[in-house]
Structures are given as structure tokens and as C-alpha cells.
């Protein structure tokens, strides 16, 4: 069953067309990796799908309901965003709030979950990412890898149907990257539906049910399972994978 389907999504910044008609389908339990050179539009795509950026046109279906992106309403956007989680490259934690507060905020504010219940849920997901013992610390007291694990806990807390990851480990050194990828593997094992923009090719190859290679605002090639990584069809994909896996 498709959770998310987009058809012909476009986005320009001024005269600059960044996404030139993207089609993508994500089924329940899929792990979709999005690969591509810097500037190809990967972040813009994720941000458009989650309405952190306003897409110009296209159709987005979520849970089988079609929305025309050129005229989607605030209510529909809010309803979709309640079912999604987002993990940012730069963590985006509130510096003046504790780990626990960072995770409970999305529950108590937008979703009106009672505080006690929100704390229980937050401790649950913090435990899942191995950060329950740091619940009362502030982000500045944590390593980058620990902050990103809190970012993942925050995304998990609202029981999303799908989580979007934008290069979650690219700001981290190899040791901390490994910690974060380990947490992400547990989500894959749990059957979480995810879209992951990443430059971690061996991780992408290991976990992806579906991989997409983007360049210059279009999908150049996509494939299922390891086939995409082992036997890319397009010269541009081959070249990218060759350089990225060296
Ligand atoms: N808010 C913005 N205003 C104007 N141009 C933007 C904006 N955000 C992104 N762009 C442009 O859109 C293009 C795609 O950027 P995007 O961040 O989506 O690329 P990316 O594939 O995520 O790259 P990277 O791998 O470096 O993160 C770039 O040319 C960028 O300069
Ligand atoms: Mg990016």
C-alpha cells in the first residue's frame, strides 16, 4: 500500500527551476534512499514533501488521498504533517530546552497530549535511541551523534507513518556516524517507512528497498533492492556511485 505518492512535483526559487517534475512512490515499510550530487535538489524535495518549503505544482497523495499541490490548504498540510517525522542534518534542537523537553514539545503543543503521557512516550523513544540517561541535559552538553539521536527520538515520539531523513550523519565524524546509523538500522528492523537522503553508500545499499538517483532536479534512475547499486543502467549513476563508494 502506498503511504506517499507524488506526481510531477515542481519547485522553483525565482527563475531557477530546482525540481523539474519528480515522481515517487513510497509503500508502507519501504526504505527509500535518495542519492545525488550537491545541489541536485534532494533537500528541496524532502522539504517540499513535508511542506517546509511550498511546492509549486504536482499531486501528492498521502494515505490514498490526493492533493493538488498548487492549491493545498493549510488544514490538509497540518493533517499530513501530523503523520510524518523529519530528521535534519543540523539536528535543529532547541538549545534552551532539555533533551526531554525537545522530545515532548511536539506532543504537548501541536497534538495536545497530556504532559504525563508525553513524558512517558518521550522516555520510551529516548530509551530506544539510547539517550534516556541524558533526558535532563541540554543539547550543548551532548556530542553531535547524541544530538542527532535525540532528533530521531523527537521524530519517533509522534508515531509517524513515515520519517524523512536529510543527511542525518553528514555533520558527524565516522564514530558518531556509526552510532546514528545503528539507531537507524533498528528503525529499519522495526519496519519503519523512511526516505533517507544520504551520502553513506554502504548503509544505503544495505537498507534500501528502493533507491533514487537525482541530478539537476530530475530523477535520473531508480531501482529496487541491491540491483540499483550493483548494476546501475545510466552512465551518470555509474559515475556517481563509483566516486561515492571510493
Ligand atoms: N531557499 C532557497 N532559495 C534559493 N535557492 C535555493 C533555496 N534552497 C535551495 N536552493 C537552491 O536549490 C538547489 C538545490 O538545493 P538543495 O539544497 O535541494 O540540494 P541538495 O541536493 O540537497 O544538495 P546537498 O547535497 O549539498 O545538500 C541549489 O542550487 C540551491 O542553491
Ligand atoms: Mg541537501
mmCIF file of C-alpha atoms in Angstrom, residues 84-195:
data_model
loop_
_atom_site.group_PDB
_atom_site.id
_atom_site.type_symbol
_atom_site.label_atom_id
_atom_site.label_comp_id
_atom_site.label_asym_id
_atom_site.label_seq_id
_atom_site.Cartn_x
_atom_site.Cartn_y
_atom_site.Cartn_z
ATOM 1 C CA UNK A 84 5.238 12.487 9.372
ATOM 2 C CA UNK A 85 8.571 12.999 11.103
ATOM 3 C CA UNK A 86 11.626 14.907 9.895
ATOM 4 C CA UNK A 87 15.252 14.462 10.921
ATOM 5 C CA UNK A 88 17.503 17.361 9.922
ATOM 6 C CA UNK A 89 21.166 17.374 9.000
ATOM 7 C CA UNK A 90 21.819 20.023 11.660
ATOM 8 C CA UNK A 91 19.580 18.389 14.350
ATOM 9 C CA UNK A 92 17.516 21.577 14.886
ATOM 10 C CA UNK A 93 17.098 21.035 18.628
ATOM 11 C CA UNK A 94 16.058 23.919 20.876
ATOM 12 C CA UNK A 95 19.229 24.941 22.724
ATOM 13 C CA UNK A 96 17.339 26.314 25.733
ATOM 14 C CA UNK A 97 15.290 23.156 26.259
ATOM 15 C CA UNK A 98 16.380 19.860 27.754
ATOM 16 C CA UNK A 99 16.533 16.650 25.766
ATOM 17 C CA UNK A 100 13.241 15.570 27.334
ATOM 18 C CA UNK A 101 11.546 18.911 26.574
ATOM 19 C CA UNK A 102 12.774 18.794 22.981
ATOM 20 C CA UNK A 103 11.050 15.444 22.552
ATOM 21 C CA UNK A 104 7.818 16.196 24.439
ATOM 22 C CA UNK A 105 7.224 19.545 22.719
ATOM 23 C CA UNK A 106 5.733 18.106 19.515
ATOM 24 C CA UNK A 107 3.355 16.034 21.627
ATOM 25 C CA UNK A 108 2.169 18.642 24.131
ATOM 26 C CA UNK A 109 1.895 21.598 21.742
ATOM 27 C CA UNK A 110 0.580 20.535 18.319
ATOM 28 C CA UNK A 111 -1.063 17.316 19.490
ATOM 29 C CA UNK A 112 -2.299 18.358 22.935
ATOM 30 C CA UNK A 113 -1.064 15.142 24.553
ATOM 31 C CA UNK A 114 -1.272 15.441 28.378
ATOM 32 C CA UNK A 115 2.117 16.171 29.922
ATOM 33 C CA UNK A 116 2.452 12.940 31.894
ATOM 34 C CA UNK A 117 1.671 10.823 28.862
ATOM 35 C CA UNK A 118 4.044 12.910 26.721
ATOM 36 C CA UNK A 119 6.878 12.333 29.203
ATOM 37 C CA UNK A 120 6.249 8.579 29.235
ATOM 38 C CA UNK A 121 6.285 8.452 25.447
ATOM 39 C CA UNK A 122 9.399 10.633 25.271
ATOM 40 C CA UNK A 123 11.283 8.437 27.753
ATOM 41 C CA UNK A 124 10.248 5.424 25.727
ATOM 42 C CA UNK A 125 11.692 6.754 22.471
ATOM 43 C CA UNK A 126 14.768 8.207 24.195
ATOM 44 C CA UNK A 127 15.436 4.730 25.526
ATOM 45 C CA UNK A 128 15.079 3.357 22.029
ATOM 46 C CA UNK A 129 17.864 5.645 20.771
ATOM 47 C CA UNK A 130 19.983 5.111 23.897
ATOM 48 C CA UNK A 131 19.517 8.633 25.238
ATOM 49 C CA UNK A 132 17.196 8.131 28.222
ATOM 50 C CA UNK A 133 20.007 8.781 30.683
ATOM 51 C CA UNK A 134 20.618 12.216 29.149
ATOM 52 C CA UNK A 135 16.978 13.299 29.366
ATOM 53 C CA UNK A 136 17.698 16.275 31.613
ATOM 54 C CA UNK A 137 20.753 17.581 29.787
ATOM 55 C CA UNK A 138 20.826 20.384 27.263
ATOM 56 C CA UNK A 139 21.831 19.903 23.594
ATOM 57 C CA UNK A 140 25.119 21.789 24.096
ATOM 58 C CA UNK A 141 26.162 19.124 26.620
ATOM 59 C CA UNK A 142 25.854 16.357 24.006
ATOM 60 C CA UNK A 143 28.002 15.135 21.132
ATOM 61 C CA UNK A 144 26.701 15.648 17.598
ATOM 62 C CA UNK A 145 25.802 11.968 17.374
ATOM 63 C CA UNK A 146 23.871 12.176 20.648
ATOM 64 C CA UNK A 147 22.049 15.295 19.458
ATOM 65 C CA UNK A 148 21.078 13.540 16.270
ATOM 66 C CA UNK A 149 19.795 10.532 18.242
ATOM 67 C CA UNK A 150 17.594 12.990 20.151
ATOM 68 C CA UNK A 151 16.490 14.366 16.773
ATOM 69 C CA UNK A 152 15.465 10.841 15.798
ATOM 70 C CA UNK A 153 13.673 10.322 19.134
ATOM 71 C CA UNK A 154 11.758 13.543 18.538
ATOM 72 C CA UNK A 155 10.649 12.286 15.122
ATOM 73 C CA UNK A 156 9.635 8.915 16.583
ATOM 74 C CA UNK A 157 7.681 10.352 19.506
ATOM 75 C CA UNK A 158 4.631 11.223 17.440
ATOM 76 C CA UNK A 159 4.330 7.707 15.948
ATOM 77 C CA UNK A 160 4.728 8.933 12.364
ATOM 78 C CA UNK A 161 3.719 6.811 9.392
ATOM 79 C CA UNK A 162 6.877 7.905 7.597
ATOM 80 C CA UNK A 163 10.117 9.632 8.607
ATOM 81 C CA UNK A 164 12.159 11.830 6.278
ATOM 82 C CA UNK A 165 15.903 11.982 6.984
ATOM 83 C CA UNK A 166 18.025 14.690 5.343
ATOM 84 C CA UNK A 167 21.671 13.605 5.501
ATOM 85 C CA UNK A 168 21.389 12.767 9.187
ATOM 86 C CA UNK A 169 25.066 11.881 9.593
ATOM 87 C CA UNK A 170 26.850 14.278 7.276
ATOM 88 C CA UNK A 171 27.915 16.603 10.092
ATOM 89 C CA UNK A 172 29.396 13.731 12.125
ATOM 90 C CA UNK A 173 32.766 12.020 12.305
ATOM 91 C CA UNK A 174 32.895 8.278 11.481
ATOM 92 C CA UNK A 175 32.495 7.077 15.092
ATOM 93 C CA UNK A 176 29.390 9.192 15.733
ATOM 94 C CA UNK A 177 28.051 8.377 12.264
ATOM 95 C CA UNK A 178 28.198 4.696 13.170
ATOM 96 C CA UNK A 179 26.156 5.309 16.346
ATOM 97 C CA UNK A 180 23.446 7.117 14.426
ATOM 98 C CA UNK A 181 23.341 4.547 11.599
ATOM 99 C CA UNK A 182 22.989 1.836 14.247
ATOM 100 C CA UNK A 183 19.882 3.577 15.604
ATOM 101 C CA UNK A 184 18.520 3.941 12.074
ATOM 102 C CA UNK A 185 19.054 0.217 11.472
ATOM 103 C CA UNK A 186 16.825 -0.556 14.461
ATOM 104 C CA UNK A 187 14.082 1.524 12.831
ATOM 105 C CA UNK A 188 14.536 -0.378 9.569
ATOM 106 C CA UNK A 189 14.267 -3.647 11.509
ATOM 107 C CA UNK A 190 11.048 -2.384 13.112
ATOM 108 C CA UNK A 191 9.588 -1.863 9.649
ATOM 109 C CA UNK A 192 9.511 1.931 9.808
ATOM 110 C CA UNK A 193 8.791 3.602 6.467
ATOM 111 C CA UNK A 194 11.564 6.064 5.679
ATOM 112 C CA UNK A 195 13.009 8.280 2.994
#
